[in-house]
Amino acid sequence: MEEPRIGVYVCHCGTNIAGTVDVEEVAKYAETLPHVVVSRHYPYTCSDPGQELIKNDIKELGVNRVVVASCSPRLHEKTFQGVLREAGLNPYLFQMANIREHCSWLHEPGPEVTEKAKRMVRAAVNRVSHHIPLEIRSVPIFPATLVIGGGIAGMQAAWEIANSNHMVYLVEREPSIGGHMAQFDKTFPTLDCAACILTPKMTEVARHPFIRILTYSEVVEISGYVGNFRVKIRRKPRYVDEGKCIGCLICQEKCPWTALSEFDAGTRKRKAIYTPFAQAVPNIPVIDTEHCAYFLKGTCRACEKFCDANAINFEQSELIFELDIGNIIIATGFDTFDAFSIPQYGYGRYPNVFTSLEFERLSSPTGPTEGHIILADGRQPDSVAIVHCVGSRDKNYHEYCSRVCCMHALKYSHLLKEKTNAQVYQMYIDMRCFGKGYEEFYDRIQSEGINFIRGKVAKVSDEAIAEEEKGKLIVLVEDTLLGNMLRVPVDMVILCIALEPRKDANEVAQLFHLGRSADGFFLERHPKLDPVATMSEGILIAGCCQGPKDIPDSVAQASAAAARALAMIARGKIEVPAITASIDETKCSGCKICNLLCPYNAIFFDDEAKISRINQVLCQGCGVCAAACPSGAITHNYFTAEEITAEIEGVLA
Amino acid sequence: MSFEPKIVGFLCNWCSYAGADLAGVSRMKCAPNVHIIRTMCSGGLSPFFILKALEAGADGVLVCGCSPGDCHYREGNYKAIRRISLLKKVLEQLGIERERVQLHWVCASCGEEFVNVVNKITAEIKELGPLQAGQKVVI
């Protein structure tokens, strides 16, 4: 190995590091360390001139190892590895000392912070002198993309990719694509109807020659790695032959058995054989075996009798098949907060307390009342209270803001005024109208004669204490601007329930190795600079599964995820990280311990040579085999015994 | 001067290192005694490195990995549980208190948890005092 000539670059990061750490002293100290030929400090090392500085030193001073003491490698390791590569050095002859996230930001200011930074730089210098060049290999990828979730985000992502003539599989677990957006009536702030903008998109996606829709299906297993995933999909039986069904829906008409409609948020019933809504795509019904008399009791089969197309097939079984996939976009959306969790708001106890999703259905022309906003007894409401932040911005439930409720609450006010001319009360904590055209919409609604009461609702009750409260729901709320308690008698209460992670978000996270943020939504790789990627390469996220967002933001994020997938498809290959494990054949005793430990089945036993070998394409570089090898025959590249030992000695010296 | 322990913290790349990053980004503050070394996975951390740290002058070792079920490499953290419990038994026979080596789960959004873990292990090792010369590991 050539004599190490190490360049050290201590970054100020403006005042982020230099405000707490004496960067000049750290740089001066680094000069005294073995093999260091140059040590500098610079205001922003990641900037263009900062990068040039490193490149110049590599060229002029013959620097052959680089240490940058700045932020987290999760942020800029790739940036600086690129600098080395451009200057003709192997990118693995580099080490970062994270003196910002793990030092200047993490400790109270004081001389020990600078001391700690010095230790971190010393450890990095010690370590980098043991680094060896690692080979970067590239492997071809599968061009097909898997999109999980057929809501607006999933459809948008699928459509964007398919327009480049690359195959997309769109998996949706419900019988139809469309997602939550299909349930909405109007959309804020433009008040165009959700169905009018969504259903043409659903048809377009379904008819697209490069999109294959897999409804009523779920991903059950995934193996492989970025660019080369193998995904196992389970298609639940519809008990209706998709090839034969003509979508006449006579079966739905004749079926005598019912259940609450999920699509209508339980505001009306559907049949046991049903399509979720009239515009469903595909327009093919499914049999709900939990409510179908044939599946429960073995008799009925009315649907079969009336089906002229002979499409009903009670013998249908689930289908399991596998797909070769390059990229995966997860757009699994959100669930809504369970309004029963806040009993003082009376949901479920008073029939005229509705959730926002129920109100959407009530107001929709395709809903149970054909768009007429009526109370449980069929009357029109004279007064309505809209309660904001039900489950959001509340430490007892969800700390976060659900971001869409203020705006849909304003939309409800408008619809109520327009359809019923009722008195409308908005009970809000803060109005958050942040999007394009949102503040203008808020202004417009204010001018429509809506009452705004700033305060969090304490209770909804039916206990009247005055004549005008009789037969009404009384909303108890503190008007925090006037500083007094109010009792507002109304006919109807709408609870703006929070958006929350899907109930099975944990299982999905485990299946795809995703992280979750404290609020339970899927964790993006970087909150600002990489909101669509995840910690798992090749797995992207879009829409509300990453956090509550409105339709324009979901669509934008979906398009961004599609662009990311397309970038890889266009390259046709990916670089496989060089951090893998390798076996020294002369040391391997053939004990096979590593074979069983490998989570990717990347290690196989060579029966002829009586030793284990590692498939370098399958190896993901976790190092579990190297840690277990009793002969010390396995090297975990970039985390070798020499490198880690040097780092340990560096921090402790 | 009061005893300030030196602790080596091996943090897995996917969860715990990111969790420590989050603590920093959120400007949470913790004791400066834990010196972080990045590993790919808690299950890929050879016990050799833990012993090496104790030999090289650490008074304690912290190992952090993804929460059970969340391992980026599926089940590396379960392997870490087994290895470290076995290692602790060996350490006790060498006369080294088992509290000097600790395994904790710190997820990528667990900034606060990371700060708590660091403060906890720092306080506990301060209580134990320095790893005595007689206890020193030689490997």
JSON list of C-alpha atoms in Angstrom, two decimals, chain A residues 473-623:
[
{"chain": "A", "resi": 473, "resn": "LEU", "atom": "CA", "xyz": [-76.87, 19.82, 20.53]},
{"chain": "A", "resi": 474, "resn": "ILE", "atom": "CA", "xyz": [-75.06, 22.30, 22.74]},
{"chain": "A", "resi": 475, "resn": "VAL", "atom": "CA", "xyz": [-71.41, 22.92, 21.92]},
{"chain": "A", "resi": 476, "resn": "LEU", "atom": "CA", "xyz": [-69.40, 24.15, 24.91]},
{"chain": "A", "resi": 477, "resn": "VAL", "atom": "CA", "xyz": [-66.46, 26.22, 23.82]},
{"chain": "A", "resi": 478, "resn": "GLU", "atom": "CA", "xyz": [-64.29, 28.96, 25.23]},
{"chain": "A", "resi": 479, "resn": "ASP", "atom": "CA", "xyz": [-64.03, 31.98, 22.97]},
{"chain": "A", "resi": 480, "resn": "THR", "atom": "CA", "xyz": [-60.40, 32.75, 23.68]},
{"chain": "A", "resi": 481, "resn": "LEU", "atom": "CA", "xyz": [-60.53, 36.11, 21.90]},
{"chain": "A", "resi": 482, "resn": "LEU", "atom": "CA", "xyz": [-63.38, 37.40, 24.08]},
{"chain": "A", "resi": 483, "resn": "GLY", "atom": "CA", "xyz": [-62.29, 35.36, 27.09]},
{"chain": "A", "resi": 484, "resn": "ASN", "atom": "CA", "xyz": [-65.69, 33.85, 27.90]},
{"chain": "A", "resi": 485, "resn": "MET", "atom": "CA", "xyz": [-67.35, 30.45, 27.80]},
{"chain": "A", "resi": 486, "resn": "LEU", "atom": "CA", "xyz": [-70.02, 29.97, 25.18]},
{"chain": "A", "resi": 487, "resn": "ARG", "atom": "CA", "xyz": [-72.88, 27.50, 24.83]},
{"chain": "A", "resi": 488, "resn": "VAL", "atom": "CA", "xyz": [-73.72, 27.27, 21.14]},
{"chain": "A", "resi": 489, "resn": "PRO", "atom": "CA", "xyz": [-76.96, 25.38, 20.36]},
{"chain": "A", "resi": 490, "resn": "VAL", "atom": "CA", "xyz": [-76.85, 23.71, 16.94]},
{"chain": "A", "resi": 491, "resn": "ASP", "atom": "CA", "xyz": [-78.64, 21.00, 14.96]},
{"chain": "A", "resi": 492, "resn": "MET", "atom": "CA", "xyz": [-75.56, 19.34, 13.56]},
{"chain": "A", "resi": 493, "resn": "VAL", "atom": "CA", "xyz": [-71.93, 18.93, 14.60]},
{"chain": "A", "resi": 494, "resn": "ILE", "atom": "CA", "xyz": [-69.14, 18.04, 12.17]},
{"chain": "A", "resi": 495, "resn": "LEU", "atom": "CA", "xyz": [-65.92, 16.71, 13.69]},
{"chain": "A", "resi": 496, "resn": "CYS", "atom": "CA", "xyz": [-62.83, 17.44, 11.58]},
{"chain": "A", "resi": 497, "resn": "ILE", "atom": "CA", "xyz": [-61.03, 14.21, 12.40]},
{"chain": "A", "resi": 498, "resn": "ALA", "atom": "CA", "xyz": [-57.27, 13.84, 12.13]},
{"chain": "A", "resi": 499, "resn": "LEU", "atom": "CA", "xyz": [-55.42, 12.01, 9.40]},
{"chain": "A", "resi": 500, "resn": "GLU", "atom": "CA", "xyz": [-53.35, 9.25, 10.91]},
{"chain": "A", "resi": 501, "resn": "PRO", "atom": "CA", "xyz": [-51.03, 6.47, 9.76]},
{"chain": "A", "resi": 502, "resn": "ARG", "atom": "CA", "xyz": [-52.69, 3.34, 8.40]},
{"chain": "A", "resi": 503, "resn": "LYS", "atom": "CA", "xyz": [-53.53, 0.79, 11.08]},
{"chain": "A", "resi": 504, "resn": "ASP", "atom": "CA", "xyz": [-51.12, -1.66, 9.46]},
{"chain": "A", "resi": 505, "resn": "ALA", "atom": "CA", "xyz": [-48.35, 0.90, 8.86]},
{"chain": "A", "resi": 506, "resn": "ASN", "atom": "CA", "xyz": [-46.08, -1.14, 11.11]},
{"chain": "A", "resi": 507, "resn": "GLU", "atom": "CA", "xyz": [-46.44, -4.32, 9.07]},
{"chain": "A", "resi": 508, "resn": "VAL", "atom": "CA", "xyz": [-45.87, -2.39, 5.85]},
{"chain": "A", "resi": 509, "resn": "ALA", "atom": "CA", "xyz": [-42.81, -0.71, 7.38]},
{"chain": "A", "resi": 510, "resn": "GLN", "atom": "CA", "xyz": [-41.38, -4.08, 8.37]},
{"chain": "A", "resi": 511, "resn": "LEU", "atom": "CA", "xyz": [-42.11, -5.63, 4.98]},
{"chain": "A", "resi": 512, "resn": "PHE", "atom": "CA", "xyz": [-40.25, -2.87, 3.13]},
{"chain": "A", "resi": 513, "resn": "HIS", "atom": "CA", "xyz": [-37.71, -2.00, 5.84]},
{"chain": "A", "resi": 514, "resn": "LEU", "atom": "CA", "xyz": [-38.99, 1.53, 6.21]},
{"chain": "A", "resi": 515, "resn": "GLY", "atom": "CA", "xyz": [-38.46, 3.74, 9.19]},
{"chain": "A", "resi": 516, "resn": "ARG", "atom": "CA", "xyz": [-41.32, 5.62, 10.81]},
{"chain": "A", "resi": 517, "resn": "SER", "atom": "CA", "xyz": [-41.20, 9.09, 12.26]},
{"chain": "A", "resi": 518, "resn": "ALA", "atom": "CA", "xyz": [-42.43, 9.84, 15.78]},
{"chain": "A", "resi": 519, "resn": "ASP", "atom": "CA", "xyz": [-45.93, 10.53, 14.42]},
{"chain": "A", "resi": 520, "resn": "GLY", "atom": "CA", "xyz": [-46.04, 7.02, 12.91]},
{"chain": "A", "resi": 521, "resn": "PHE", "atom": "CA", "xyz": [-45.92, 8.03, 9.24]},
{"chain": "A", "resi": 522, "resn": "PHE", "atom": "CA", "xyz": [-43.21, 6.59, 6.99]},
{"chain": "A", "resi": 523, "resn": "LEU", "atom": "CA", "xyz": [-39.87, 8.27, 7.37]},
{"chain": "A", "resi": 524, "resn": "GLU", "atom": "CA", "xyz": [-38.28, 10.00, 4.42]},
{"chain": "A", "resi": 525, "resn": "ARG", "atom": "CA", "xyz": [-34.55, 9.87, 3.84]},
{"chain": "A", "resi": 526, "resn": "HIS", "atom": "CA", "xyz": [-34.12, 13.58, 4.51]},
{"chain": "A", "resi": 527, "resn": "PRO", "atom": "CA", "xyz": [-36.92, 15.87, 5.69]},
{"chain": "A", "resi": 528, "resn": "LYS", "atom": "CA", "xyz": [-35.98, 18.66, 3.32]},
{"chain": "A", "resi": 529, "resn": "LEU", "atom": "CA", "xyz": [-33.66, 17.47, 0.59]},
{"chain": "A", "resi": 530, "resn": "ASP", "atom": "CA", "xyz": [-34.99, 13.97, 0.04]},
{"chain": "A", "resi": 531, "resn": "PRO", "atom": "CA", "xyz": [-38.66, 13.74, 0.95]},
{"chain": "A", "resi": 532, "resn": "VAL", "atom": "CA", "xyz": [-39.49, 10.91, -1.49]},
{"chain": "A", "resi": 533, "resn": "ALA", "atom": "CA", "xyz": [-36.67, 8.43, -0.86]},
{"chain": "A", "resi": 534, "resn": "THR", "atom": "CA", "xyz": [-36.45, 6.14, 2.17]},
{"chain": "A", "resi": 535, "resn": "MET", "atom": "CA", "xyz": [-33.57, 4.49, 3.97]},
{"chain": "A", "resi": 536, "resn": "SER", "atom": "CA", "xyz": [-34.17, 1.47, 1.73]},
{"chain": "A", "resi": 537, "resn": "GLU", "atom": "CA", "xyz": [-32.65, 2.06, -1.70]},
{"chain": "A", "resi": 538, "resn": "GLY", "atom": "CA", "xyz": [-35.17, 1.74, -4.52]},
{"chain": "A", "resi": 539, "resn": "ILE", "atom": "CA", "xyz": [-38.18, 2.17, -2.25]},
{"chain": "A", "resi": 540, "resn": "LEU", "atom": "CA", "xyz": [-39.86, 5.56, -2.55]},
{"chain": "A", "resi": 541, "resn": "ILE", "atom": "CA", "xyz": [-42.82, 7.10, -0.72]},
{"chain": "A", "resi": 542, "resn": "ALA", "atom": "CA", "xyz": [-45.50, 9.51, -1.87]},
{"chain": "A", "resi": 543, "resn": "GLY", "atom": "CA", "xyz": [-48.70, 11.02, -0.52]},
{"chain": "A", "resi": 544, "resn": "CYS", "atom": "CA", "xyz": [-50.20, 10.79, 2.94]},
{"chain": "A", "resi": 545, "resn": "CYS", "atom": "CA", "xyz": [-48.29, 7.68, 3.99]},
{"chain": "A", "resi": 546, "resn": "GLN", "atom": "CA", "xyz": [-45.37, 10.07, 4.56]},
{"chain": "A", "resi": 547, "resn": "GLY", "atom": "CA", "xyz": [-47.46, 12.61, 6.46]},
{"chain": "A", "resi": 548, "resn": "PRO", "atom": "CA", "xyz": [-50.79, 14.43, 6.13]},
{"chain": "A", "resi": 549, "resn": "LYS", "atom": "CA", "xyz": [-51.01, 16.50, 2.97]},
{"chain": "A", "resi": 550, "resn": "ASP", "atom": "CA", "xyz": [-53.56, 17.94, 0.59]},
{"chain": "A", "resi": 551, "resn": "ILE", "atom": "CA", "xyz": [-54.20, 16.76, -2.96]},
{"chain": "A", "resi": 552, "resn": "PRO", "atom": "CA", "xyz": [-51.79, 19.16, -4.76]},
{"chain": "A", "resi": 553, "resn": "ASP", "atom": "CA", "xyz": [-48.94, 18.17, -2.44]},
{"chain": "A", "resi": 554, "resn": "SER", "atom": "CA", "xyz": [-49.70, 14.46, -2.79]},
{"chain": "A", "resi": 555, "resn": "VAL", "atom": "CA", "xyz": [-49.68, 14.78, -6.56]},
{"chain": "A", "resi": 556, "resn": "ALA", "atom": "CA", "xyz": [-46.43, 16.77, -6.52]},
{"chain": "A", "resi": 557, "resn": "GLN", "atom": "CA", "xyz": [-44.73, 14.23, -4.29]},
{"chain": "A", "resi": 558, "resn": "ALA", "atom": "CA", "xyz": [-45.99, 11.37, -6.45]},
{"chain": "A", "resi": 559, "resn": "SER", "atom": "CA", "xyz": [-44.56, 13.00, -9.56]},
{"chain": "A", "resi": 560, "resn": "ALA", "atom": "CA", "xyz": [-41.27, 13.53, -7.73]},
{"chain": "A", "resi": 561, "resn": "ALA", "atom": "CA", "xyz": [-41.15, 9.86, -6.76]},
{"chain": "A", "resi": 562, "resn": "ALA", "atom": "CA", "xyz": [-41.89, 8.93, -10.37]},
{"chain": "A", "resi": 563, "resn": "ALA", "atom": "CA", "xyz": [-39.04, 11.15, -11.57]},
{"chain": "A", "resi": 564, "resn": "ARG", "atom": "CA", "xyz": [-36.69, 9.42, -9.15]},
{"chain": "A", "resi": 565, "resn": "ALA", "atom": "CA", "xyz": [-37.74, 5.99, -10.39]},
{"chain": "A", "resi": 566, "resn": "LEU", "atom": "CA", "xyz": [-37.44, 7.12, -14.01]},
{"chain": "A", "resi": 567, "resn": "ALA", "atom": "CA", "xyz": [-33.89, 8.35, -13.44]},
{"chain": "A", "resi": 568, "resn": "MET", "atom": "CA", "xyz": [-32.86, 4.83, -12.54]},
{"chain": "A", "resi": 569, "resn": "ILE", "atom": "CA", "xyz": [-34.87, 3.27, -15.36]},
{"chain": "A", "resi": 570, "resn": "ALA", "atom": "CA", "xyz": [-33.20, 5.64, -17.84]},
{"chain": "A", "resi": 571, "resn": "ARG", "atom": "CA", "xyz": [-29.72, 4.64, -16.65]},
{"chain": "A", "resi": 572, "resn": "GLY", "atom": "CA", "xyz": [-30.67, 0.98, -16.96]},
{"chain": "A", "resi": 573, "resn": "LYS", "atom": "CA", "xyz": [-28.21, -0.06, -14.29]},
{"chain": "A", "resi": 574, "resn": "ILE", "atom": "CA", "xyz": [-27.24, 0.80, -10.76]},
{"chain": "A", "resi": 575, "resn": "GLU", "atom": "CA", "xyz": [-24.01, 0.98, -8.89]},
{"chain": "A", "resi": 576, "resn": "VAL", "atom": "CA", "xyz": [-23.92, -1.57, -6.12]},
{"chain": "A", "resi": 577, "resn": "PRO", "atom": "CA", "xyz": [-22.36, -0.25, -2.91]},
{"chain": "A", "resi": 578, "resn": "ALA", "atom": "CA", "xyz": [-18.91, -1.70, -2.45]},
{"chain": "A", "resi": 579, "resn": "ILE", "atom": "CA", "xyz": [-19.58, -2.32, 1.23]},
{"chain": "A", "resi": 580, "resn": "THR", "atom": "CA", "xyz": [-19.91, -6.09, 1.13]},
{"chain": "A", "resi": 581, "resn": "ALA", "atom": "CA", "xyz": [-18.24, -8.98, 2.87]},
{"chain": "A", "resi": 582, "resn": "SER", "atom": "CA", "xyz": [-15.60, -11.21, 1.32]},
{"chain": "A", "resi": 583, "resn": "ILE", "atom": "CA", "xyz": [-14.06, -14.52, 2.36]},
{"chain": "A", "resi": 584, "resn": "ASP", "atom": "CA", "xyz": [-10.38, -15.31, 2.56]},
{"chain": "A", "resi": 585, "resn": "GLU", "atom": "CA", "xyz": [-10.39, -18.77, 1.05]},
{"chain": "A", "resi": 586, "resn": "THR", "atom": "CA", "xyz": [-7.18, -19.76, 2.77]},
{"chain": "A", "resi": 587, "resn": "LYS", "atom": "CA", "xyz": [-8.68, -19.12, 6.21]},
{"chain": "A", "resi": 588, "resn": "CYS", "atom": "CA", "xyz": [-12.22, -20.50, 5.73]},
{"chain": "A", "resi": 589, "resn": "SER", "atom": "CA", "xyz": [-12.63, -23.78, 7.62]},
{"chain": "A", "resi": 590, "resn": "GLY", "atom": "CA", "xyz": [-15.93, -24.60, 5.93]},
{"chain": "A", "resi": 591, "resn": "CYS", "atom": "CA", "xyz": [-17.91, -24.59, 9.18]},
{"chain": "A", "resi": 592, "resn": "LYS", "atom": "CA", "xyz": [-20.98, -23.06, 7.45]},
{"chain": "A", "resi": 593, "resn": "ILE", "atom": "CA", "xyz": [-21.91, -20.86, 10.42]},
{"chain": "A", "resi": 594, "resn": "CYS", "atom": "CA", "xyz": [-22.10, -17.85, 8.12]},
{"chain": "A", "resi": 595, "resn": "ASN", "atom": "CA", "xyz": [-24.35, -19.66, 5.61]},
{"chain": "A", "resi": 596, "resn": "LEU", "atom": "CA", "xyz": [-27.20, -19.81, 8.10]},
{"chain": "A", "resi": 597, "resn": "LEU", "atom": "CA", "xyz": [-26.75, -16.28, 9.44]},
{"chain": "A", "resi": 598, "resn": "CYS", "atom": "CA", "xyz": [-26.94, -14.39, 6.16]},
{"chain": "A", "resi": 599, "resn": "PRO", "atom": "CA", "xyz": [-30.35, -12.71, 5.87]},
{"chain": "A", "resi": 600, "resn": "TYR", "atom": "CA", "xyz": [-30.07, -12.58, 2.07]},
{"chain": "A", "resi": 601, "resn": "ASN", "atom": "CA", "xyz": [-28.92, -16.14, 1.36]},
{"chain": "A", "resi": 602, "resn": "ALA", "atom": "CA", "xyz": [-25.88, -14.55, -0.24]},
{"chain": "A", "resi": 603, "resn": "ILE", "atom": "CA", "xyz": [-23.46, -17.11, 1.19]},
{"chain": "A", "resi": 604, "resn": "PHE", "atom": "CA", "xyz": [-23.31, -20.55, -0.34]},
{"chain": "A", "resi": 605, "resn": "PHE", "atom": "CA", "xyz": [-21.14, -23.54, 0.32]},
{"chain": "A", "resi": 606, "resn": "ASP", "atom": "CA", "xyz": [-18.80, -24.70, -2.41]},
{"chain": "A", "resi": 607, "resn": "ASP", "atom": "CA", "xyz": [-18.94, -28.48, -2.01]},
{"chain": "A", "resi": 608, "resn": "GLU", "atom": "CA", "xyz": [-15.87, -29.08, -4.14]},
{"chain": "A", "resi": 609, "resn": "ALA", "atom": "CA", "xyz": [-13.57, -26.61, -2.43]},
{"chain": "A", "resi": 610, "resn": "LYS", "atom": "CA", "xyz": [-15.26, -27.23, 0.97]},
{"chain": "A", "resi": 611, "resn": "ILE", "atom": "CA", "xyz": [-15.43, -23.54, 1.71]},
{"chain": "A", "resi": 612, "resn": "SER", "atom": "CA", "xyz": [-18.14, -20.87, 1.81]},
{"chain": "A", "resi": 613, "resn": "ARG", "atom": "CA", "xyz": [-18.39, -18.20, -0.85]},
{"chain": "A", "resi": 614, "resn": "ILE", "atom": "CA", "xyz": [-20.26, -14.90, -0.94]},
{"chain": "A", "resi": 615, "resn": "ASN", "atom": "CA", "xyz": [-22.37, -13.77, -3.88]},
{"chain": "A", "resi": 616, "resn": "GLN", "atom": "CA", "xyz": [-21.24, -10.15, -4.16]},
{"chain": "A", "resi": 617, "resn": "VAL", "atom": "CA", "xyz": [-24.45, -9.04, -5.88]},
{"chain": "A", "resi": 618, "resn": "LEU", "atom": "CA", "xyz": [-26.76, -10.43, -3.22]},
{"chain": "A", "resi": 619, "resn": "CYS", "atom": "CA", "xyz": [-24.61, -9.31, -0.27]},
{"chain": "A", "resi": 620, "resn": "GLN", "atom": "CA", "xyz": [-26.00, -6.16, 1.34]},
{"chain": "A", "resi": 621, "resn": "GLY", "atom": "CA", "xyz": [-23.03, -5.57, 3.62]},
{"chain": "A", "resi": 622, "resn": "CYS", "atom": "CA", "xyz": [-24.56, -5.95, 7.09]},
{"chain": "A", "resi": 623, "resn": "GLY", "atom": "CA", "xyz": [-21.44, -7.69, 8.36]}
]
